[in-house]
Amino acid sequence: MKPLGQENIKHQQEVLKNLKRQRILTPNDDALVVYDLDILDRQINRLKRLYPKNTFHTTAVKANPLSKILTYISNFNIGAEVASEGELHLALKSGIPAKDIIFDSPAKTIEELEFALSKNININIDSLEELERIKDILKNKTSLNNRIGLRINPQIGEGEISNTSLAGAYSKFGIPITEFKEKIIEAFIENQWLTGLHIHIGSQTCTQDMLIQGAQVITKLMTDINNELEKNNIQRKIEFIDLGGGIPASYYPGPEPLVIEDYIKELRNKCPELWNGEVLLITEIGRWLHAPCATALSKVEYVKETKNIKTAIIHLGADMFIRECYRPEDDWHHEIGVIGADLKITKGLDPCPYNIAGPLCFSGDFIDKNIFLPRVKPGDYLIIFDVGAYTFSMWSRYNSRPMPKICGIRDKGRKVIMLKAKEDPKNSNIWWS
Ligand code: PLP
């Protein structure tokens, strides 16, 4: 069970006291992101314990592109799923070996494909059109060290958030299985370098049943392809199944939307082929791994009072919380707590509700609306929970506001490493030429 943000605040108070003592949190920091490596360790251990032995985990760089976190994660033999040339080079520069990188993107250029193929980076082909490009590049190659898979749209239906659902009847990603099953099988018969199947059905929108259904579709397809290969006297089998990401994180108090232990148990029941040691299982988990690891804090700059509502104006808004602010109807949510400017915990609840507004010139710039908090004063800190995935990685440059410092902590902030320096609005702005 996850507690309310306000109940969770004592731990954060201790962290902030430690960060203040070490001058990581200074009076000049209007905002700060704190990434807890102890929580990351716990998440990694859970993954490693649950999945079958023949699993290779990667993490989706788009969820959290901090280079030092990628480097740290690679020490646990976790690779990177990248979706652009930029993410690919970030992963390489962070020390992730090429063989541990998976390149997924629907828009890979010929140059990017040639580079990835020459560096032993693994590729999931997104479309039959991309397959033709790769066939062309590989015309004269006899051996390859890359794992190459085909991304399938299993067409099991959309989840609750249509914008992050990728397995409806139509999706811009992958090859729809119902229309192209024969062509998919043909591709495996014709191309001996094609060795795996990939799905990714959505992010935060998937129920356990949907994830299992997706896995069932792809394992059944594996069996069908293997049978066809055998029928054609081809001594090959599918070597890997990449299940993508999509395990939801827990943002609300109360029970988790998906308990990973239950999910893996059910996956083992429904797809025992993934446990028989004959096929490598790959994952690309982003949100579930990172979201609980980080909290953000922002100073409250103003509290604007009217009769029925108070508006707390803070220093993080639609710049860091794009989905939360631009798509509030999708129910993106973060628990919020309050710590006083003196780092004391404010007790009780203000009877007047609060809107939490960001700093941007955009009328939808609200992280949350109509919530009850302890009384908030200018100078207090608002603590925003579970911000480790798809928040700072989606930072918007609108209004040219600087990204805050991001620090990594252990032992409630007694040990600190800097993960990203604070941007200085006087000296850096991407619009300067
Ligand atoms: N793999 C692919 C291809 C993705 O597009 C994404 C994100 O949408 C992920 C993995 C990570 O998903 P999540 O962060 O929900 O685990």
CSV table of C-alpha atoms and ligand atoms in Angstrom, one decimal:
chain,number,residue,atom,x,y,z
A,1,MET,CA,0.0,0.0,0.0
A,2,LYS,CA,1.3,3.4,-0.9
A,3,PRO,CA,0.8,6.2,1.7
A,4,LEU,CA,-0.5,9.7,0.9
A,5,GLY,CA,2.2,12.3,0.0
A,6,GLN,CA,1.6,14.1,3.3
A,7,GLU,CA,2.2,10.9,5.2
A,8,ASN,CA,5.3,10.2,3.4
A,9,ILE,CA,6.9,13.5,4.3
A,10,LYS,CA,9.0,12.6,7.3
A,11,HIS,CA,11.5,10.7,5.2
A,12,GLN,CA,11.8,13.7,2.8
A,13,GLN,CA,12.3,16.0,5.7
A,14,GLU,CA,15.4,14.1,6.7
A,15,VAL,CA,16.7,14.0,3.2
A,16,LEU,CA,16.3,17.7,2.8
A,17,LYS,CA,18.0,18.4,6.1
A,18,ASN,CA,21.0,16.3,5.0
A,19,LEU,CA,21.0,18.0,1.6
A,20,LYS,CA,20.9,21.5,3.2
A,21,ARG,CA,23.7,20.6,5.6
A,22,GLN,CA,25.9,19.6,2.7
A,23,ARG,CA,24.9,22.7,0.7
A,24,ILE,CA,23.3,20.7,-2.0
A,25,LEU,CA,20.0,22.4,-1.3
A,26,THR,CA,20.9,26.2,-1.1
A,27,PRO,CA,18.7,29.2,-0.8
A,28,ASN,CA,19.3,29.8,-4.5
A,29,ASP,CA,17.6,26.5,-5.5
A,30,ASP,CA,14.1,27.2,-6.4
A,31,ALA,CA,13.7,23.6,-7.5
A,32,LEU,CA,15.7,20.4,-7.1
A,33,VAL,CA,15.3,16.8,-8.2
A,34,VAL,CA,16.5,14.1,-5.8
A,35,TYR,CA,17.1,10.6,-7.2
A,36,ASP,CA,17.4,7.9,-4.6
A,37,LEU,CA,19.9,5.1,-5.6
A,38,ASP,CA,18.8,2.9,-2.7
A,39,ILE,CA,15.3,2.7,-4.2
A,40,LEU,CA,16.9,2.0,-7.6
A,41,ASP,CA,18.9,-0.9,-6.1
A,42,ARG,CA,15.7,-2.3,-4.7
A,43,GLN,CA,13.9,-2.1,-8.0
A,44,ILE,CA,16.8,-3.7,-9.9
A,45,ASN,CA,17.0,-6.5,-7.3
A,46,ARG,CA,13.2,-7.2,-7.7
A,47,LEU,CA,13.6,-7.4,-11.4
A,48,LYS,CA,16.6,-9.7,-11.3
A,49,ARG,CA,14.9,-12.0,-8.8
A,50,LEU,CA,11.6,-12.4,-10.6
A,51,TYR,CA,12.3,-12.9,-14.3
A,52,PRO,CA,13.7,-16.1,-15.7
A,53,LYS,CA,17.4,-16.7,-15.7
A,54,ASN,CA,17.7,-16.3,-19.4
A,55,THR,CA,16.5,-12.7,-19.3
A,56,PHE,CA,18.4,-9.6,-20.5
A,57,HIS,CA,17.0,-6.4,-19.0
A,58,THR,CA,17.4,-3.1,-20.7
A,59,THR,CA,15.9,0.2,-19.5
A,60,ALA,CA,14.2,2.7,-21.8
A,61,VAL,CA,16.5,5.8,-22.0
A,62,LYS,CA,13.5,8.0,-22.8
A,63,ALA,CA,12.2,7.5,-19.3
A,64,ASN,CA,15.3,8.7,-17.6
A,65,PRO,CA,18.3,9.7,-19.7
A,66,LEU,CA,20.7,10.7,-16.9
A,67,SER,CA,24.1,9.4,-18.0
A,68,LYS,CA,25.4,8.5,-14.6
A,69,ILE,CA,22.3,6.5,-13.9
A,70,LEU,CA,22.8,4.6,-17.2
A,71,THR,CA,26.4,4.0,-16.2
A,72,TYR,CA,25.4,2.8,-12.8
A,73,ILE,CA,22.7,0.5,-14.2
A,74,SER,CA,25.2,-1.1,-16.6
A,75,ASN,CA,27.1,-2.4,-13.6
A,76,PHE,CA,24.1,-4.7,-13.0
A,77,ASN,CA,24.4,-6.0,-16.6
A,78,ILE,CA,21.3,-3.9,-17.6
A,79,GLY,CA,21.4,-2.4,-21.1
A,80,ALA,CA,19.7,0.4,-22.8
A,81,GLU,CA,16.7,0.7,-25.1
A,82,VAL,CA,17.2,3.8,-27.3
A,83,ALA,CA,14.8,5.5,-29.6
A,84,SER,CA,16.9,8.0,-31.4
A,85,GLU,CA,20.5,8.7,-32.6
A,86,GLY,CA,20.9,11.0,-29.6
A,87,GLU,CA,19.9,8.4,-27.1
A,88,LEU,CA,22.1,5.8,-28.8
A,89,HIS,CA,25.2,8.0,-28.5
A,90,LEU,CA,24.2,8.9,-24.9
A,91,ALA,CA,24.1,5.2,-24.0
A,92,LEU,CA,27.4,4.5,-25.7
A,93,LYS,CA,29.1,7.5,-24.0
A,94,SER,CA,27.6,6.3,-20.7
A,95,GLY,CA,29.6,3.1,-21.1
A,96,ILE,CA,26.9,0.8,-22.1
A,97,PRO,CA,28.5,-1.8,-24.5
A,98,ALA,CA,27.1,-1.7,-28.0
A,99,LYS,CA,25.9,-5.3,-27.7
A,100,ASP,CA,23.7,-4.3,-24.7
A,101,ILE,CA,21.9,-1.5,-26.6
A,102,ILE,CA,18.6,-2.0,-28.5
A,103,PHE,CA,17.7,0.5,-31.1
A,104,ASP,CA,13.9,1.0,-31.4
A,105,SER,CA,12.5,3.8,-33.5
A,106,PRO,CA,10.0,4.0,-36.3
A,107,ALA,CA,12.1,6.6,-38.1
A,108,LYS,CA,15.6,5.1,-38.3
A,109,THR,CA,17.6,6.6,-41.2
A,110,ILE,CA,19.8,4.6,-43.5
A,111,GLU,CA,22.9,6.2,-41.9
A,112,GLU,CA,21.6,5.3,-38.4
A,113,LEU,CA,20.9,1.7,-39.4
A,114,GLU,CA,24.4,1.4,-41.1
A,115,PHE,CA,26.0,2.8,-37.9
A,116,ALA,CA,24.1,0.5,-35.6
A,117,LEU,CA,24.8,-2.6,-37.7
A,118,SER,CA,28.5,-1.8,-37.9
A,119,LYS,CA,28.7,-1.4,-34.1
A,120,ASN,CA,26.9,-4.6,-33.1
A,121,ILE,CA,24.0,-2.6,-31.7
A,122,ASN,CA,20.8,-4.6,-31.7
A,123,ILE,CA,17.8,-3.4,-33.7
A,124,ASN,CA,14.1,-4.0,-33.6
A,125,ILE,CA,12.7,-3.3,-37.1
A,126,ASP,CA,9.6,-1.3,-36.8
A,127,SER,CA,8.0,-1.9,-40.3
A,128,LEU,CA,8.1,-4.0,-43.4
A,129,GLU,CA,9.5,-0.8,-45.1
A,130,GLU,CA,12.4,-0.7,-42.7
A,131,LEU,CA,12.9,-4.4,-43.2
A,132,GLU,CA,13.5,-3.7,-46.9
A,133,ARG,CA,16.1,-1.1,-46.0
A,134,ILE,CA,18.0,-3.5,-43.8
A,135,LYS,CA,17.9,-6.2,-46.4
A,136,ASP,CA,19.5,-3.8,-48.8
A,137,ILE,CA,22.2,-2.8,-46.3
A,138,LEU,CA,22.9,-6.4,-45.5
A,139,LYS,CA,22.9,-7.7,-49.1
A,140,ASN,CA,26.6,-8.6,-49.1
A,141,LYS,CA,27.0,-9.5,-45.5
A,142,THR,CA,27.4,-13.1,-44.5
A,143,SER,CA,27.7,-12.9,-40.7
A,144,LEU,CA,26.3,-10.5,-38.2
A,145,ASN,CA,26.7,-10.0,-34.5
A,146,ASN,CA,23.6,-7.9,-34.0
A,147,ARG,CA,20.4,-9.3,-32.6
A,148,ILE,CA,17.7,-8.2,-35.1
A,149,GLY,CA,14.0,-8.5,-34.3
A,150,LEU,CA,10.7,-7.5,-35.8
A,151,ARG,CA,8.3,-5.3,-33.8
A,152,ILE,CA,4.8,-6.7,-34.0
A,153,ASN,CA,1.6,-4.9,-33.1
A,154,PRO,CA,-0.3,-7.7,-31.4
A,155,GLN,CA,-3.5,-5.6,-31.8
A,156,ILE,CA,-4.9,-6.6,-28.4
A,157,GLY,CA,-6.7,-3.2,-27.9
A,158,GLU,CA,-6.0,0.1,-26.2
A,159,GLY,CA,-5.6,0.8,-22.5
A,160,GLU,CA,-7.1,3.7,-20.6
A,161,ILE,CA,-4.7,6.3,-21.9
A,162,SER,CA,-5.0,6.4,-25.7
A,163,ASN,CA,-1.9,8.6,-26.2
A,164,THR,CA,0.4,6.0,-24.6
A,165,SER,CA,-1.4,2.9,-25.9
A,166,LEU,CA,0.3,1.2,-28.8
A,167,ALA,CA,-1.6,-2.0,-29.5
A,168,GLY,CA,-4.9,-0.9,-30.9
A,169,ALA,CA,-6.1,-2.1,-34.3
A,170,TYR,CA,-4.1,0.8,-35.7
A,171,SER,CA,-0.8,2.1,-34.3
A,172,LYS,CA,2.1,4.0,-35.8
A,173,PHE,CA,4.4,1.4,-34.3
A,174,GLY,CA,5.1,-2.2,-35.3
A,175,ILE,CA,3.7,-4.5,-38.0
A,176,PRO,CA,0.0,-5.4,-37.4
A,177,ILE,CA,-0.2,-9.1,-36.8
A,178,THR,CA,-3.7,-9.7,-38.3
A,179,GLU,CA,-3.0,-8.2,-41.6
A,180,PHE,CA,0.6,-9.3,-42.1
A,181,LYS,CA,1.1,-12.6,-40.3
A,182,GLU,CA,2.1,-14.4,-43.5
A,183,LYS,CA,4.6,-11.7,-44.5
A,184,ILE,CA,6.1,-11.8,-41.0
A,185,ILE,CA,6.6,-15.6,-41.3
A,186,GLU,CA,8.0,-15.1,-44.8
A,187,ALA,CA,10.5,-12.6,-43.5
A,188,PHE,CA,11.9,-15.1,-41.0
A,189,ILE,CA,12.1,-17.8,-43.6
A,190,GLU,CA,13.9,-15.5,-46.1
A,191,ASN,CA,16.3,-13.7,-43.7
A,192,GLN,CA,18.6,-15.8,-41.6
A,193,TRP,CA,19.7,-12.8,-39.6
A,194,LEU,CA,16.2,-12.0,-38.4
A,195,THR,CA,16.2,-13.7,-35.0
A,196,GLY,CA,13.6,-12.2,-32.7
A,197,LEU,CA,10.2,-10.8,-32.0
A,198,HIS,CA,9.4,-7.5,-30.2
A,199,ILE,CA,6.3,-5.9,-28.7
A,200,HIS,CA,5.7,-2.9,-26.6
A,201,ILE,CA,2.0,-2.3,-26.0
A,202,GLY,CA,1.9,0.9,-24.0
A,203,SER,CA,3.2,2.9,-21.1
A,204,GLN,CA,1.3,3.2,-17.8
A,205,THR,CA,-1.9,2.3,-19.6
A,206,CYS,CA,-1.5,-1.5,-19.5
A,207,THR,CA,-3.3,-3.8,-17.1
A,208,GLN,CA,-1.8,-7.1,-16.1
A,209,ASP,CA,-4.2,-8.9,-18.4
A,210,MET,CA,-3.1,-6.7,-21.4
A,211,LEU,CA,0.6,-7.4,-20.8
A,212,ILE,CA,-0.1,-11.1,-20.5
A,213,GLN,CA,-2.3,-11.0,-23.7
A,214,GLY,CA,0.5,-9.3,-25.6
A,215,ALA,CA,3.0,-11.8,-24.4
A,216,GLN,CA,0.7,-14.7,-25.4
A,217,VAL,CA,0.2,-13.3,-28.9
A,218,ILE,CA,4.0,-13.0,-29.4
A,219,THR,CA,4.9,-16.5,-27.9
A,220,LYS,CA,2.2,-18.1,-30.1
A,221,LEU,CA,3.7,-16.3,-33.1
A,222,MET,CA,7.1,-17.6,-32.1
A,223,THR,CA,5.7,-21.2,-32.1
A,224,ASP,CA,4.1,-20.6,-35.5
A,225,ILE,CA,7.3,-19.2,-37.0
A,226,ASN,CA,9.4,-22.0,-35.5
A,227,ASN,CA,7.0,-24.6,-37.0
A,228,GLU,CA,7.2,-23.0,-40.4
A,229,LEU,CA,11.0,-22.8,-40.3
A,230,GLU,CA,11.0,-26.5,-39.5
A,231,LYS,CA,8.6,-27.3,-42.3
A,232,ASN,CA,10.9,-25.5,-44.6
A,233,ASN,CA,13.9,-27.6,-43.4
A,234,ILE,CA,15.5,-24.5,-41.9
A,235,GLN,CA,17.6,-25.2,-38.9
A,236,ARG,CA,16.8,-22.0,-37.1
A,237,LYS,CA,14.5,-20.9,-34.3
A,238,ILE,CA,13.4,-17.6,-32.8
A,239,GLU,CA,16.3,-16.7,-30.5
A,240,PHE,CA,14.7,-13.9,-28.5
A,241,ILE,CA,11.4,-12.4,-27.4
A,242,ASP,CA,11.5,-8.7,-26.4
A,243,LEU,CA,8.5,-7.8,-24.3
A,244,GLY,CA,9.3,-4.0,-24.2
A,245,GLY,CA,8.3,-2.0,-21.2
A,246,GLY,CA,4.8,-0.9,-20.0
A,247,ILE,CA,4.8,-2.1,-16.4
A,248,PRO,CA,2.8,0.6,-14.7
A,249,ALA,CA,4.3,2.6,-11.8
A,250,SER,CA,2.3,3.4,-8.6
A,251,TYR,CA,1.4,7.1,-8.4
A,252,TYR,CA,-1.6,7.0,-6.2
A,253,PRO,CA,-1.9,6.1,-2.5
A,254,GLY,CA,-3.4,2.6,-1.9
A,255,PRO,CA,-2.7,-0.6,-3.8
A,256,GLU,CA,-0.3,-0.7,-6.7
A,257,PRO,CA,-2.0,-0.8,-10.1
A,258,LEU,CA,0.1,-3.9,-10.9
A,259,VAL,CA,2.1,-6.0,-8.5
A,260,ILE,CA,5.1,-7.2,-10.5
A,261,GLU,CA,5.4,-10.4,-8.5
A,262,ASP,CA,1.8,-11.3,-9.4
A,263,TYR,CA,2.4,-10.4,-13.1
A,264,ILE,CA,5.5,-12.5,-13.4
A,265,LYS,CA,3.7,-15.5,-11.7
A,266,GLU,CA,0.9,-15.2,-14.2
A,267,LEU,CA,3.3,-14.7,-17.1
A,268,ARG,CA,5.0,-18.0,-16.2
A,269,ASN,CA,1.6,-19.7,-16.1
A,270,LYS,CA,0.5,-18.4,-19.4
A,271,CYS,CA,3.7,-18.4,-21.3
A,272,PRO,CA,5.8,-21.2,-19.9
A,273,GLU,CA,7.9,-21.2,-23.2
A,274,LEU,CA,9.6,-18.1,-21.8
A,275,TRP,CA,11.0,-20.2,-18.9
A,276,ASN,CA,12.2,-23.2,-20.8
A,277,GLY,CA,15.7,-21.7,-21.4
A,278,GLU,CA,15.4,-22.0,-25.2
A,279,VAL,CA,14.6,-18.4,-25.9
A,280,LEU,CA,16.2,-15.2,-24.5
A,281,LEU,CA,13.7,-12.9,-22.9
A,282,ILE,CA,14.4,-9.2,-23.2
A,283,THR,CA,12.7,-6.3,-21.4
A,284,GLU,CA,12.8,-2.5,-21.9
A,285,ILE,CA,11.4,-1.3,-18.6
A,286,GLY,CA,11.5,2.4,-18.0
A,287,ARG,CA,8.7,3.8,-15.9
A,288,TRP,CA,8.4,1.1,-13.3
A,289,LEU,CA,12.1,1.1,-12.6
A,290,HIS,CA,12.7,4.8,-12.3
A,291,ALA,CA,9.4,6.5,-11.3
A,292,PRO,CA,9.6,5.7,-7.6
A,293,CYS,CA,13.3,6.6,-7.3
A,294,ALA,CA,12.9,10.4,-7.6
A,295,THR,CA,11.1,13.3,-5.9
A,296,ALA,CA,11.1,16.9,-7.0
A,297,LEU,CA,10.9,19.9,-4.7
A,298,SER,CA,10.0,23.4,-5.5
A,299,LYS,CA,9.9,26.5,-3.4
A,300,VAL,CA,6.5,28.1,-3.2
A,301,GLU,CA,7.0,31.6,-4.7
A,302,TYR,CA,3.5,33.0,-4.0
A,303,VAL,CA,0.2,31.9,-2.6
A,304,LYS,CA,-2.6,33.7,-4.3
A,305,GLU,CA,-5.7,33.7,-2.2
A,306,THR,CA,-9.4,33.9,-3.3
A,307,LYS,CA,-12.5,33.0,-1.3
A,308,ASN,CA,-12.8,29.4,-2.5
A,309,ILE,CA,-9.3,28.4,-3.7
A,310,LYS,CA,-5.7,29.2,-3.0
A,311,THR,CA,-3.2,29.0,-5.9
A,312,ALA,CA,0.4,28.0,-4.9
A,313,ILE,CA,2.7,29.3,-7.6
A,314,ILE,CA,5.8,27.1,-7.8
A,315,HIS,CA,8.9,26.7,-10.0
A,316,LEU,CA,8.1,23.4,-11.8
A,317,GLY,CA,5.1,23.1,-14.1
A,318,ALA,CA,4.4,22.2,-17.7
A,319,ASP,CA,8.1,22.4,-18.4
A,320,MET,CA,8.8,19.2,-16.3
A,321,PHE,CA,5.3,17.8,-16.1
A,322,ILE,CA,4.2,17.9,-19.7
A,323,ARG,CA,1.7,15.1,-19.7
A,324,GLU,CA,0.3,16.0,-16.3
A,325,CYS,CA,-0.3,19.6,-17.5
A,326,TYR,CA,-1.3,19.2,-21.1
A,327,ARG,CA,-3.4,16.0,-20.7
A,328,PRO,CA,-5.0,16.3,-17.2
A,329,GLU,CA,-7.9,14.3,-18.5
A,330,ASP,CA,-5.6,11.3,-18.7
A,331,ASP,CA,-5.3,11.3,-14.9
A,332,TRP,CA,-1.5,11.7,-14.6
A,333,HIS,CA,-0.9,12.2,-11.0
A,334,HIS,CA,1.8,12.8,-8.4
A,335,GLU,CA,1.3,12.9,-4.7
A,336,ILE,CA,2.3,16.3,-3.2
A,337,GLY,CA,3.5,17.1,0.3
A,338,VAL,CA,4.6,20.3,2.1
A,339,ILE,CA,7.7,21.1,4.1
A,340,GLY,CA,8.2,24.5,5.7
A,341,ALA,CA,11.0,26.9,4.7
A,342,ASP,CA,12.7,26.0,8.0
A,343,LEU,CA,12.4,22.3,7.0
A,344,LYS,CA,9.7,21.7,9.7
A,345,ILE,CA,6.7,19.7,8.9
A,346,THR,CA,3.5,21.8,8.8
A,347,LYS,CA,0.7,20.0,10.8
A,348,GLY,CA,-3.0,19.8,10.0
A,349,LEU,CA,-4.9,20.6,6.9
A,350,ASP,CA,-5.9,23.9,5.5
A,351,PRO,CA,-9.7,23.9,5.0
A,352,CYS,CA,-9.2,25.8,1.8
A,353,PRO,CA,-8.2,23.7,-1.3
A,354,TYR,CA,-5.2,24.5,-3.4
A,355,ASN,CA,-4.4,24.6,-7.1
A,356,ILE,CA,-0.7,23.9,-7.7
A,357,ALA,CA,0.4,26.2,-10.6
A,358,GLY,CA,3.7,26.1,-12.5
A,359,PRO,CA,5.6,29.2,-13.6
A,360,LEU,CA,4.9,29.2,-17.3
A,361,CYS,CA,2.8,31.5,-19.5
A,362,PHE,CA,0.2,28.9,-20.2
A,363,SER,CA,-3.2,28.8,-18.6
A,364,GLY,CA,-3.2,25.0,-18.3
A,365,ASP,CA,0.0,25.1,-16.3
A,366,PHE,CA,-1.3,23.2,-13.2
A,367,ILE,CA,0.3,20.1,-11.7
A,368,ASP,CA,-2.8,19.5,-9.6
A,369,LYS,CA,-6.0,21.2,-8.8
A,370,ASN,CA,-8.4,21.4,-5.8
A,371,ILE,CA,-6.2,19.4,-3.4
A,372,PHE,CA,-6.1,19.7,0.3
A,373,LEU,CA,-2.7,20.3,1.9
A,374,PRO,CA,-1.4,21.7,5.2
A,375,ARG,CA,-1.3,25.5,5.1
A,376,VAL,CA,1.2,26.6,2.5
A,377,LYS,CA,3.2,29.8,2.8
A,378,PRO,CA,5.6,31.5,0.3
A,379,GLY,CA,9.1,30.1,0.9
A,380,ASP,CA,7.8,26.6,1.8
A,381,TYR,CA,8.8,23.6,-0.2
A,382,LEU,CA,6.3,21.5,-2.1
A,383,ILE,CA,7.5,17.9,-2.5
A,384,ILE,CA,6.3,16.1,-5.7
A,385,PHE,CA,6.6,12.3,-5.5
A,386,ASP,CA,7.5,9.6,-8.1
A,387,VAL,CA,9.1,11.9,-10.7
A,388,GLY,CA,11.9,9.5,-11.8
A,389,ALA,CA,10.4,8.7,-15.2
A,390,TYR,CA,9.1,10.8,-18.1
A,391,THR,CA,9.4,14.1,-16.2
A,392,PHE,CA,12.8,15.8,-16.6
A,393,SER,CA,13.4,13.6,-19.7
A,394,MET,CA,10.5,15.4,-21.4
A,395,TRP,CA,11.7,18.9,-20.3
A,396,SER,CA,10.1,21.6,-22.4
A,397,ARG,CA,12.1,24.7,-23.4
A,398,TYR,CA,9.0,26.9,-23.5
A,399,ASN,CA,9.7,30.2,-21.7
A,400,SER,CA,13.4,29.3,-21.5
A,401,ARG,CA,13.4,28.2,-17.9
A,402,PRO,CA,16.4,26.4,-16.6
A,403,MET,CA,16.4,22.8,-15.6
A,404,PRO,CA,17.0,22.3,-11.9
A,405,LYS,CA,20.0,20.5,-10.4
A,406,ILE,CA,19.5,16.7,-10.2
A,407,CYS,CA,21.3,14.9,-7.4
A,408,GLY,CA,21.6,11.2,-6.6
A,409,ILE,CA,21.4,10.2,-2.9
A,410,ARG,CA,22.0,7.3,-0.7
A,411,ASP,CA,21.2,6.7,3.0
A,412,LYS,CA,18.5,9.5,3.1
A,413,GLY,CA,20.9,12.0,1.6
A,414,ARG,CA,23.9,11.4,3.8
A,415,LYS,CA,25.8,10.5,0.6
A,416,VAL,CA,25.3,12.6,-2.5
A,417,ILE,CA,26.5,12.6,-6.1
A,418,MET,CA,25.6,15.2,-8.7
A,419,LEU,CA,23.7,13.7,-11.6
A,420,LYS,CA,23.1,17.0,-13.5
A,421,ALA,CA,24.2,20.5,-12.7
A,422,LYS,CA,21.7,23.3,-12.5
A,423,GLU,CA,21.3,25.2,-15.7
A,424,ASP,CA,22.3,28.9,-15.5
A,425,PRO,CA,19.7,31.1,-17.3
A,426,LYS,CA,22.3,33.9,-17.6
A,427,ASN,CA,24.8,31.7,-19.5
A,428,SER,CA,22.9,28.9,-21.2
A,429,ASN,CA,19.9,29.0,-23.4
A,430,ILE,CA,19.4,26.7,-26.3
A,431,TRP,CA,18.0,29.5,-28.4
A,432,TRP,CA,21.3,31.5,-28.4
A,433,SER,CA,23.2,31.2,-31.6
B,1,PLP,N1,10.1,0.2,-25.2
B,1,PLP,C1,9.6,1.0,-26.1
B,1,PLP,C2,9.7,0.7,-27.6
B,1,PLP,C3,8.9,2.2,-25.7
B,1,PLP,O1,8.4,3.0,-26.7
B,1,PLP,C4,8.8,2.5,-24.3
B,1,PLP,C5,8.1,3.7,-23.9
B,1,PLP,O2,7.0,4.0,-24.3
B,1,PLP,C6,9.4,1.6,-23.4
B,1,PLP,C7,10.1,0.5,-23.9
B,1,PLP,C8,9.3,1.9,-22.0
B,1,PLP,O3,8.1,1.8,-21.5
B,1,PLP,P1,7.8,2.0,-19.9
B,1,PLP,O4,8.6,3.2,-19.5
B,1,PLP,O5,6.3,2.1,-19.7
B,1,PLP,O6,8.3,0.8,-19.2
